[in-house]
Coordinates of C-alpha atoms and ligand atoms in Angstrom, one line a residue:
X1 CA 30.8 -52.6 9.2
X2 CA 29.8 -49.0 9.4
X3 CA 26.0 -48.8 8.5
X4 CA 25.5 -46.4 5.5
X5 CA 22.9 -43.6 6.2
X6 CA 20.1 -43.5 4.0
X7 CA 18.4 -40.4 3.1
X8 CA 14.8 -40.1 1.9
X9 CA 13.4 -37.9 -0.6
X10 CA 12.2 -35.3 1.5
X11 CA 15.7 -34.9 3.1
X12 CA 17.9 -34.4 -0.1
X13 CA 15.1 -33.1 -2.3
X14 CA 13.8 -29.5 -3.0
X15 CA 10.3 -28.7 -2.6
X16 CA 8.3 -26.1 -4.7
X17 CA 5.0 -24.8 -3.6
X18 CA 2.2 -24.3 -6.2
X19 CA -0.7 -21.9 -5.4
X20 CA -3.1 -23.8 -7.8
X21 CA -5.4 -20.7 -8.5
X22 CA -2.5 -18.9 -10.0
X23 CA -0.1 -21.6 -11.6
X24 CA -1.8 -22.4 -15.1
X25 CA -5.2 -21.8 -16.4
X26 CA -6.1 -24.9 -18.6
X27 CA -9.7 -24.0 -19.5
X28 CA -9.5 -20.3 -19.9
X29 CA -11.8 -19.1 -17.0
X30 CA -8.9 -17.1 -15.3
X31 CA -8.0 -19.4 -12.7
X32 CA -5.5 -22.2 -12.4
X33 CA -6.3 -25.7 -12.2
X34 CA -4.9 -29.3 -11.8
X35 CA -4.9 -29.9 -15.6
X36 CA -2.8 -26.8 -15.9
X37 CA -0.6 -28.1 -13.3
X38 CA 0.0 -31.3 -15.3
X39 CA 1.0 -29.1 -18.3
X40 CA 3.9 -27.8 -16.5
X41 CA 5.4 -31.0 -14.8
X42 CA 8.0 -31.1 -17.5
X43 CA 9.0 -27.4 -16.6
X44 CA 9.2 -28.5 -12.8
X45 CA 11.1 -31.8 -13.1
X46 CA 13.1 -31.0 -16.3
X47 CA 13.8 -27.4 -16.8
X48 CA 13.9 -26.2 -13.3
X49 CA 14.7 -29.6 -11.5
X50 CA 12.7 -29.6 -8.2
X51 CA 12.0 -33.0 -6.6
X52 CA 8.7 -32.5 -5.0
X53 CA 5.6 -30.2 -5.4
X54 CA 3.3 -28.9 -2.7
X55 CA -0.1 -27.9 -3.5
X56 CA -2.1 -25.4 -1.8
X57 CA -5.8 -26.4 -1.2
X58 CA -7.8 -27.7 -4.2
X59 CA -10.6 -28.9 -2.1
X60 CA -14.2 -27.9 -2.7
X61 CA -14.8 -24.5 -0.9
X62 CA -16.8 -21.5 -1.1
X63 CA -13.5 -19.6 -1.3
X64 CA -13.9 -17.2 1.4
X65 CA -10.1 -17.8 2.4
X66 CA -9.4 -19.2 -1.2
X67 CA -9.4 -22.8 -0.4
X68 CA -8.3 -22.7 3.3
X69 CA -12.0 -23.0 4.0
X70 CA -12.6 -26.7 3.1
X71 CA -16.3 -28.0 2.5
X72 CA -15.2 -31.5 1.8
X73 CA -11.8 -32.9 2.5
X74 CA -12.1 -35.7 0.1
X75 CA -12.8 -34.1 -3.1
X76 CA -11.6 -31.6 -5.8
X77 CA -13.4 -28.3 -6.4
X78 CA -14.8 -28.4 -9.8
X79 CA -13.0 -25.1 -10.6
X80 CA -9.8 -27.0 -10.1
X81 CA -11.0 -30.2 -11.9
X82 CA -12.0 -33.7 -10.6
X83 CA -10.8 -36.5 -8.6
X84 CA -9.6 -38.1 -12.0
X85 CA -7.6 -35.0 -12.9
X86 CA -6.0 -35.5 -9.2
X87 CA -5.2 -39.2 -10.0
X88 CA -3.8 -38.1 -13.4
X89 CA -1.6 -35.5 -11.7
X90 CA -0.3 -38.1 -9.0
X91 CA 0.5 -40.4 -11.9
X92 CA 2.1 -38.0 -14.2
X93 CA 4.2 -36.4 -11.3
X94 CA 5.4 -40.0 -10.1
X95 CA 6.2 -40.8 -13.8
X96 CA 8.6 -37.7 -13.4
X97 CA 10.1 -38.9 -10.4
X98 CA 8.2 -36.0 -8.7
X99 CA 6.7 -36.3 -5.3
X100 CA 3.2 -34.7 -4.5
X101 CA 2.6 -33.1 -1.1
X102 CA -0.9 -31.7 -0.3
X103 CA -2.2 -29.0 2.0
X104 CA -4.1 -30.3 4.7
X105 CA -6.2 -27.9 6.8
X106 CA -7.0 -29.4 10.3
X107 CA -7.7 -26.6 12.2
X108 CA -11.1 -25.2 10.8
X109 CA -13.6 -26.2 8.1
X110 CA -15.8 -24.1 5.9
X111 CA -18.9 -22.9 7.5
X112 CA -20.4 -24.6 4.6
X113 CA -18.9 -28.1 5.3
X114 CA -21.8 -30.6 6.1
X115 CA -20.3 -31.1 9.6
X116 CA -20.7 -27.6 10.4
X117 CA -24.0 -27.2 8.9
X118 CA -25.2 -30.0 11.1
X119 CA -23.4 -28.8 13.9
X120 CA -25.2 -25.4 13.9
X121 CA -28.6 -26.8 13.2
X122 CA -29.6 -27.6 16.9
X123 CA -28.0 -27.7 20.2
X124 CA -28.4 -31.5 20.7
X125 CA -27.3 -32.3 17.1
X126 CA -24.5 -35.1 17.2
X127 CA -22.1 -33.0 15.6
X128 CA -22.5 -30.2 18.0
X129 CA -19.4 -30.9 19.8
X130 CA -17.5 -31.2 16.8
X131 CA -17.0 -27.6 16.9
X132 CA -16.6 -25.0 19.8
X133 CA -20.2 -23.7 20.8
X134 CA -20.3 -21.7 24.0
X135 CA -22.9 -19.4 25.8
X136 CA -22.3 -15.8 26.4
X137 CA -21.0 -14.9 29.7
X138 CA -23.7 -14.3 32.3
X139 CA -23.0 -10.4 31.7
X140 CA -23.8 -11.0 28.1
X141 CA -20.0 -10.8 27.0
X142 CA -18.3 -13.1 24.6
X143 CA -17.2 -16.5 26.1
X144 CA -13.6 -15.5 26.3
X145 CA -11.2 -12.7 25.2
X146 CA -9.8 -14.5 22.0
X147 CA -9.2 -12.8 18.8
X148 CA -9.4 -13.7 15.2
X149 CA -5.9 -13.7 13.3
X150 CA -7.8 -12.1 10.4
X151 CA -9.2 -9.2 12.6
X152 CA -11.8 -8.9 15.2
X153 CA -13.2 -11.4 17.7
X154 CA -12.7 -15.0 17.6
X155 CA -16.5 -15.7 18.4
X156 CA -19.6 -15.4 16.2
X157 CA -23.0 -15.4 17.3
X158 CA -25.6 -17.9 16.0
X159 CA -29.1 -16.6 16.2
X160 CA -30.9 -19.9 15.5
X161 CA -29.1 -21.9 18.6
X162 CA -28.3 -18.7 20.5
X163 CA -24.7 -19.6 21.2
X164 CA -21.3 -18.5 20.0
X165 CA -19.0 -20.4 17.7
X166 CA -15.1 -20.2 17.7
X167 CA -13.4 -19.1 14.7
X168 CA -9.6 -18.2 14.9
X169 CA -9.8 -17.3 11.4
X170 CA -12.6 -15.9 9.6
X171 CA -16.2 -16.5 10.6
X172 CA -16.5 -18.8 7.5
X173 CA -13.9 -20.8 9.2
X174 CA -15.2 -22.4 12.3
X175 CA -12.5 -24.2 14.4
X176 CA -12.8 -28.0 14.8
X177 CA -12.7 -29.5 18.2
X178 CA -9.8 -32.2 17.8
X179 CA -10.6 -33.3 21.6
X180 CA -13.8 -35.1 20.0
X181 CA -12.6 -38.5 19.0
X182 CA -15.0 -38.4 16.0
X183 CA -13.4 -35.4 14.6
X184 CA -10.1 -36.9 15.0
X185 CA -11.1 -40.1 13.3
X186 CA -12.7 -38.1 10.4
X187 CA -9.7 -36.2 9.9
X188 CA -7.4 -39.1 10.1
X189 CA -9.7 -40.8 7.5
X190 CA -9.1 -38.1 5.1
X191 CA -5.4 -38.2 5.5
X192 CA -5.9 -42.1 4.6
X193 CA -8.1 -41.1 1.6
X194 CA -5.2 -39.2 0.0
X195 CA -2.5 -41.6 0.9
X196 CA -4.5 -44.4 -0.8
X197 CA -4.6 -42.2 -4.0
X198 CA -0.7 -41.9 -3.8
X199 CA 0.1 -38.8 -2.2
X200 CA 3.5 -38.5 -0.7
X201 CA 2.9 -36.2 2.1
X202 CA 1.2 -33.4 3.7
X203 CA 1.8 -29.8 4.8
X204 CA -0.4 -29.0 7.8
X205 CA -2.1 -25.8 7.7
X206 CA -1.5 -24.0 11.0
X207 CA -0.7 -27.0 12.7
X208 CA -0.1 -26.3 16.1
X209 CA -3.5 -24.2 16.5
X210 CA -5.5 -27.6 16.6
X211 CA -5.3 -27.9 20.4
X212 CA -6.4 -25.1 22.6
X213 CA -6.8 -24.9 26.5
X214 CA -9.5 -27.3 27.4
X215 CA -10.9 -24.6 29.7
X216 CA -10.7 -22.1 26.8
X217 CA -9.2 -19.4 29.4
X218 CA -8.6 -15.9 28.5
X219 CA -5.3 -14.9 26.8
X220 CA -3.2 -12.3 28.9
X221 CA -2.1 -9.2 27.4
X222 CA 1.1 -9.1 25.4
X223 CA 3.8 -6.9 27.2
X224 CA 6.0 -6.8 23.9
X225 CA 3.7 -6.0 21.1
X226 CA 6.6 -4.5 19.0
X227 CA 8.1 -8.0 18.9
X228 CA 5.0 -10.1 18.0
X229 CA 5.0 -11.9 14.8
X230 CA 2.1 -10.4 13.3
X231 CA 2.1 -6.9 14.1
X232 CA -1.1 -5.3 12.3
X233 CA -4.6 -5.2 13.7
X234 CA -5.5 -6.4 17.4
X235 CA -4.3 -9.7 17.5
X236 CA -0.8 -9.0 18.7
X237 CA -2.1 -7.3 21.6
X238 CA -2.5 -10.7 23.4
X239 CA 0.1 -13.4 24.1
X240 CA -1.5 -16.4 22.5
X241 CA -0.9 -18.9 25.2
X242 CA -4.3 -20.5 25.5
X243 CA -5.8 -20.4 22.0
X244 CA -3.1 -22.3 20.3
X245 CA -0.4 -24.9 20.9
X246 CA -1.7 -26.5 23.8
X247 CA 0.9 -29.3 24.7
X248 CA -1.7 -32.0 23.9
X249 CA -1.2 -31.3 20.2
X250 CA 2.0 -33.4 20.4
X251 CA -0.2 -36.5 21.2
X252 CA -2.2 -35.9 18.1
X253 CA 1.0 -35.5 16.0
X254 CA 2.1 -38.8 17.2
X255 CA -0.9 -40.4 16.1
X256 CA -0.7 -38.6 12.5
X257 CA 2.8 -39.8 12.5
X258 CA 1.9 -43.4 13.2
X259 CA -0.8 -43.3 10.5
X260 CA 1.9 -41.7 7.8
X261 CA 4.4 -44.4 9.0
X262 CA 1.8 -47.3 8.5
X263 CA 1.7 -46.1 4.8
X264 CA 5.4 -45.8 4.5
X265 CA 6.6 -49.3 3.8
X266 CA 7.0 -48.9 0.0
X267 CA 6.4 -45.1 -0.3
X268 CA 8.0 -42.9 2.4
X269 CA 5.5 -40.2 3.2
X270 CA 6.1 -36.9 4.7
X271 CA 4.5 -34.4 6.9
X272 CA 5.6 -30.5 7.4
X273 CA 3.6 -28.5 9.9
X274 CA 3.1 -24.8 9.5
X275 CA 4.4 -23.7 12.9
X276 CA 5.2 -20.2 13.5
X277 CA 7.5 -20.5 16.5
X278 CA 10.8 -18.9 17.1
X279 CA 11.7 -20.1 20.5
X280 CA 13.7 -23.0 18.7
X281 CA 13.7 -25.3 21.7
X282 CA 9.8 -25.1 21.7
X283 CA 9.8 -25.2 17.9
X284 CA 12.1 -28.5 17.9
X285 CA 9.5 -30.4 20.2
X286 CA 7.3 -30.8 17.0
X287 CA 9.9 -33.3 15.7
X288 CA 8.6 -35.3 18.8
X289 CA 10.8 -36.6 21.7
X290 CA 11.4 -39.7 19.8
X291 CA 11.2 -38.2 16.4
X292 CA 7.8 -39.7 16.5
X293 CA 5.9 -36.5 15.4
X294 CA 6.1 -34.3 12.4
X295 CA 8.7 -35.0 10.0
X296 CA 9.5 -31.2 10.3
X297 CA 7.9 -28.1 11.6
X298 CA 8.5 -25.6 8.9
X299 CA 11.5 -23.1 10.1
X300 CA 10.2 -19.5 9.3
X301 CA 13.4 -17.8 10.7
X302 CA 14.0 -16.2 7.3
X303 CA 10.4 -14.9 7.1
X304 CA 9.7 -11.9 9.2
X305 CA 12.2 -12.8 11.9
X306 CA 15.9 -12.5 10.8
X307 CA 17.0 -9.2 9.4
X308 CA 18.9 -9.6 6.2
X309 CA 22.4 -9.3 7.4
X310 CA 25.3 -12.0 7.5
X311 CA 25.6 -11.8 11.5
X312 CA 22.0 -12.3 12.2
X313 CA 21.7 -15.0 9.5
X314 CA 24.8 -16.8 11.0
X315 CA 23.2 -16.6 14.4
X316 CA 20.0 -18.2 13.3
X317 CA 21.5 -20.8 11.2
X318 CA 23.8 -21.9 14.0
X319 CA 20.9 -21.9 16.4
X320 CA 18.8 -24.0 14.1
X321 CA 21.7 -26.3 13.8
X322 CA 22.0 -26.6 17.6
X323 CA 18.1 -26.9 18.0
X324 CA 17.5 -29.7 15.4
X325 CA 17.4 -33.1 17.4
X326 CA 20.0 -35.6 16.7
X327 CA 18.6 -37.7 13.7
X328 CA 16.2 -34.8 12.8
X329 CA 16.5 -32.9 9.6
X330 CA 16.5 -29.3 9.2
X331 CA 14.6 -27.0 6.7
X332 CA 14.5 -23.6 5.3
X333 CA 11.9 -21.5 3.5
X334 CA 11.9 -17.9 2.5
X335 CA 8.7 -17.3 0.8
X336 CA 5.2 -18.8 0.5
X337 CA 1.5 -17.6 -0.4
X338 CA 1.3 -15.6 2.6
X339 CA 4.3 -13.5 2.5
X340 CA 5.7 -10.5 0.4
X341 CA 8.0 -11.6 -2.3
X342 CA 11.9 -12.3 -1.7
X343 CA 12.8 -9.7 -4.5
X344 CA 10.6 -7.0 -2.5
X345 CA 11.9 -7.9 0.8
X346 CA 15.7 -8.4 0.2
X347 CA 16.2 -6.3 -3.1
X348 CA 16.4 -6.9 -6.6
X349 CA 20.0 -7.7 -6.5
X350 CA 20.1 -9.6 -3.1
X351 CA 17.6 -12.0 -4.4
X352 CA 20.3 -13.9 -5.9
X353 CA 22.4 -14.1 -2.7
X354 CA 19.2 -15.3 -1.1
X355 CA 18.6 -18.1 -3.6
X356 CA 22.2 -19.2 -3.2
X357 CA 21.9 -19.3 0.7
X358 CA 18.5 -21.2 0.6
X359 CA 19.8 -23.8 -1.7
X360 CA 23.1 -24.5 -0.1
X361 CA 22.1 -24.5 3.5
X362 CA 21.9 -27.9 5.4
X363 CA 18.2 -28.9 5.3
X364 CA 15.3 -29.2 3.1
X365 CA 14.4 -25.9 1.1
X366 CA 11.0 -24.9 0.1
X367 CA 10.6 -22.7 -2.9
X368 CA 7.5 -20.7 -3.9
X369 CA 6.3 -20.4 -7.4
X370 CA 7.5 -17.3 -9.2
X371 CA 10.3 -16.6 -6.7
X372 CA 12.5 -18.5 -9.3
X373 CA 11.9 -15.8 -11.8
X374 CA 12.8 -13.0 -9.1
X375 CA 9.2 -11.8 -9.2
X376 CA 8.4 -8.7 -7.0
X377 CA 5.3 -7.8 -5.2
X378 CA 2.4 -6.8 -7.4
X379 CA 0.7 -3.9 -6.2
X380 CA -3.2 -4.6 -6.4
X381 CA -5.5 -1.5 -6.8
X382 CA -8.1 -1.6 -3.9
X383 CA -11.1 -2.4 -6.0
X384 CA -9.1 -5.5 -7.3
X385 CA -8.0 -6.8 -4.1
X386 CA -9.3 -10.2 -3.1
X387 CA -7.5 -11.5 0.0
X388 CA -9.8 -11.3 3.1
X389 CA -7.0 -10.7 5.4
X390 CA -5.8 -7.5 3.7
X391 CA -9.4 -6.4 3.3
X392 CA -9.8 -6.6 6.9
X393 CA -6.6 -5.7 8.5
X394 CA -5.0 -3.1 6.2
X395 CA -1.4 -3.8 5.5
X396 CA -1.7 -7.5 5.8
X397 CA -2.9 -8.1 2.1
X398 CA -1.5 -11.4 0.6
X399 CA -2.6 -10.7 -3.1
X400 CA 0.7 -9.2 -3.8
X401 CA 2.4 -12.7 -3.8
X402 CA -0.5 -14.5 -5.4
X403 CA -0.9 -13.1 -8.9
X404 CA -0.7 -15.6 -12.1
X405 CA 2.5 -17.3 -12.8
X406 CA 4.4 -15.6 -15.6
X407 CA 5.3 -18.1 -18.4
X408 CA 5.7 -16.2 -21.6
X409 CA 5.6 -12.6 -22.9
X410 CA 2.1 -13.0 -24.5
X411 CA -1.0 -11.2 -23.1
X412 CA -1.8 -12.8 -19.6
X413 CA 1.8 -14.1 -19.5
X414 CA 0.8 -17.5 -20.9
X415 CA -1.2 -18.2 -17.6
X416 CA -4.6 -17.7 -19.3
X417 CA -5.2 -16.9 -23.1
X418 CA -5.2 -13.2 -24.3
X419 CA -8.7 -11.6 -23.6
X420 CA -9.4 -13.7 -20.4
X421 CA -9.9 -11.8 -17.2
X422 CA -7.5 -13.5 -14.7
X423 CA -8.6 -13.7 -11.1
X424 CA -5.9 -11.2 -10.1
X425 CA -4.3 -9.0 -12.5
X426 CA -1.0 -10.3 -13.9
X427 CA 2.1 -8.4 -12.9
X428 CA 2.7 -5.5 -15.1
X429 CA 6.4 -6.7 -15.3
X430 CA 5.4 -10.0 -17.1
X431 CA 7.0 -8.9 -20.5
X432 CA 10.5 -8.9 -19.0
X433 CA 10.0 -11.4 -16.1
X434 CA 8.7 -14.7 -17.4
X435 CA 10.0 -18.4 -18.1
X436 CA 10.5 -18.1 -21.7
X437 CA 12.4 -14.8 -21.6
X438 CA 14.5 -15.7 -18.7
X439 CA 15.4 -19.2 -20.2
X440 CA 16.8 -17.3 -23.2
X441 CA 19.0 -15.2 -20.8
X442 CA 22.1 -16.9 -19.7
X443 CA 22.4 -14.7 -16.6
X444 CA 18.7 -14.7 -15.4
X445 CA 17.4 -15.4 -11.8
X446 CA 15.7 -18.5 -13.4
X447 CA 18.9 -19.6 -14.8
X448 CA 20.6 -19.1 -11.5
X449 CA 18.0 -21.4 -9.7
X450 CA 18.3 -24.1 -12.4
X451 CA 22.2 -24.1 -11.8
X452 CA 21.9 -24.2 -7.9
X453 CA 19.1 -26.9 -8.2
X454 CA 21.5 -29.0 -10.4
X455 CA 24.4 -28.5 -8.4
X456 CA 22.7 -29.2 -5.2
X457 CA 21.2 -32.4 -6.7
X458 CA 24.4 -33.8 -7.9
X459 CA 26.5 -32.7 -4.9
X460 CA 26.4 -34.8 -1.7
X461 CA 28.0 -32.2 0.2
X462 CA 25.2 -29.9 -0.5
X463 CA 22.2 -32.0 -0.3
X464 CA 23.3 -33.9 2.6
X465 CA 26.7 -32.8 4.0
X466 CA 27.6 -31.3 7.4
X467 CA 27.5 -27.3 7.9
X468 CA 30.0 -25.1 9.6
X469 CA 30.4 -21.3 9.4
X470 CA 34.0 -20.5 8.5
X471 CA 36.1 -17.3 8.8
X472 CA 35.1 -14.0 10.1
X473 CA 31.3 -13.0 9.8
X474 CA 31.4 -9.3 8.9
X475 CA 28.6 -6.9 8.2
X476 CA 29.3 -7.7 4.5
X477 CA 29.9 -11.4 4.2
X478 CA 29.0 -14.9 5.4
X479 CA 30.9 -18.0 4.5
X480 CA 30.3 -21.6 5.3
X481 CA 31.5 -25.1 4.6
X482 CA 29.5 -28.1 3.5
X483 CA 31.1 -31.4 3.6
X484 CA 30.5 -35.0 2.5
X485 CA 32.0 -37.9 1.2
X486 CA 35.6 -36.1 1.2
X487 CA 34.3 -33.2 -0.7
X488 CA 34.5 -29.7 0.6
X489 CA 32.5 -26.9 -0.5
X490 CA 32.7 -23.3 0.5
X491 CA 29.8 -20.9 0.0
X492 CA 30.7 -17.2 0.4
X493 CA 28.1 -14.4 0.1
X494 CA 28.4 -10.5 -0.2
X495 CA 25.4 -8.9 1.2
X496 CA 26.4 -5.4 0.0
X497 CA 26.6 -3.4 -3.2
X498 CA 30.5 -3.2 -2.8
X499 CA 33.3 -5.4 -3.7
X500 CA 34.6 -7.0 -0.4
X501 CA 37.0 -9.6 0.8
X502 CA 35.2 -12.4 2.5
X503 CA 37.9 -13.4 5.1
X504 CA 36.9 -17.0 4.7
X505 CA 40.0 -18.1 6.8
X506 CA 40.5 -20.7 4.0
X507 CA 43.9 -20.9 2.0
X508 CA 44.7 -22.9 -1.0
X509 CA 42.8 -23.0 -4.1
X510 CA 39.3 -23.2 -5.0
X511 CA 37.3 -24.2 -8.1
X512 CA 34.5 -21.8 -8.8
X513 CA 31.2 -24.1 -9.2
X514 CA 29.0 -21.3 -9.5
X515 CA 28.7 -17.5 -9.2
X516 CA 25.5 -15.7 -8.6
X517 CA 26.3 -13.8 -11.7
X518 CA 26.7 -17.1 -13.7
X519 CA 29.6 -15.8 -15.5
X520 CA 32.7 -17.5 -13.6
X521 CA 34.7 -20.6 -13.9
X522 CA 38.2 -21.5 -13.0
X523 CA 40.4 -21.9 -10.1
X524 CA 41.0 -19.0 -7.5
X525 CA 43.5 -18.5 -4.8
X526 CA 41.5 -18.3 -1.5
X527 CA 43.8 -15.9 0.0
X528 CA 43.2 -13.3 -2.5
X529 CA 39.5 -14.0 -3.2
X530 CA 37.3 -11.1 -3.7
X531 CA 33.5 -10.9 -4.1
X532 CA 31.8 -8.5 -6.5
X533 CA 29.0 -6.5 -5.3
X534 CA 25.9 -8.7 -4.3
X535 CA 27.9 -11.8 -5.4
X536 CA 27.8 -15.3 -4.0
X537 CA 30.1 -18.2 -4.9
X538 CA 30.3 -21.6 -4.4
X539 CA 33.8 -23.1 -4.7
X540 CA 35.0 -26.6 -4.3
X541 CA 38.1 -26.7 -2.3
X542 CA 41.0 -28.6 -3.6
X543 CA 41.8 -31.7 -1.5
Ligands
GLC1 C1 -2.3 -20.7 6.9 C2 -2.3 -20.5 5.5 C3 -3.0 -19.2 5.0 C4 -4.6 -19.2 5.6 C5 -4.5 -19.4 7.2 C6 -5.8 -20.0 7.5 O1 -1.5 -19.6 7.6 O2 -1.0 -20.6 5.0 O3 -3.0 -18.9 3.7 O4 -5.2 -18.2 5.3 O5 -3.7 -20.7 7.4 O6 -6.2 -21.5 7.0

């Protein structure tokens, strides 16, 4: 008898990222919080229809990097609430069949974490080796040439003990030494802590940064700066071969996976790593040789990497299809709390095509809050900018995608009450772009997301079926087929502002399941099918 393949929630489901500071303010301090997120769970599971939420950090933190500088891995910052609120969030999410993924920040702590305070207190403190402390070179220069991704050098001098410590991000984010077994044990302990509280998975922040060259050798210069992922500031001037992604990282991920697996008997747990790699062979290694590392490395192909045109997109999707090892699962993401908004990158009209592409490819999609409204970047005046990256390296600011979620047309968009000063200004467009208004408008971007999510959920071909490109990929159109359980779905996307013939190489008839314009139904003949400007269609082919 043929064994039925079973699919897990993180394979067939859709993940939605919440940036807790900016989702819902329940106590009118201008900052979002866990109780606010609980208020919005019905929106997430019912109205929108996602399957899992990923929360950016809510841990106690001095907020030098808005929570990615953790001062206690096993608690909730009072500005977000308490552990009781967290437990309530887990219970309320699970009650609605929503899974909860939390951000885990393994590469660095806050400089205010008790571990670092101890470590910096003296050269012979037992936690000294939990971080990277080094003398200056004999000529007085820095221990090596490494740079901070957030600008400047990666070493900070500490007067008290007259040594430098390493920080690949801000000086308030000292790097942890994962080669020290006590560090590893403490960090795995934190993962246990949250799994015991019921979380379904983790997103590992800058996951492959945790293992560095054991000798901390200098990075060589980068001969191809123009092609670097991050192009601003000094960071791209080097090839980052010694400061990140030492192959020993794979062993750590195997241990993390074993730990997750040991908690997965009744509740399958999940891990996704923030791994900015674009050599797909190298990238795929993070699934593990025996699929025993991360459940997935995030696939950032659609962020910064792939030009928004059908040929480039087809090429990258086919590369991913080839690179993902047998038995492993692909994933796609277009936006997050570090990146400009989709609508600003692809254009107001193409944002619908982007939504249809993301939600019809094979693999788990991750959405970022507000993108379902078609939000654009919000320009923040310099005196109101908060992001330390943007303030240090002009052009790298991330405030533009972190503004408060827009729920209604009321002052402060229903995020905070009227009169409250929100931590970042609300987008000036909130009156036209908010959940309440878009729910009323049958052709809104929000309603497109809702339809796409519902269709994906109820159509095995879309949530688990095979992928193949079909027809001619022109400069205008991309078409592909998803198939499962005897059903064949054709997706065809127009990337231009003109009416085009998609050349799908399919004949016969197709039933329109969805147009990005939300205005079409009925049966069409595939030979004569035309797409309107910026239109995408999902069709079911007649058997
Ligand atoms: C990741 C996070 C980003 C953070 C950085 C340092 O890239 O996504 O927001 O600033 O790591 O933790």
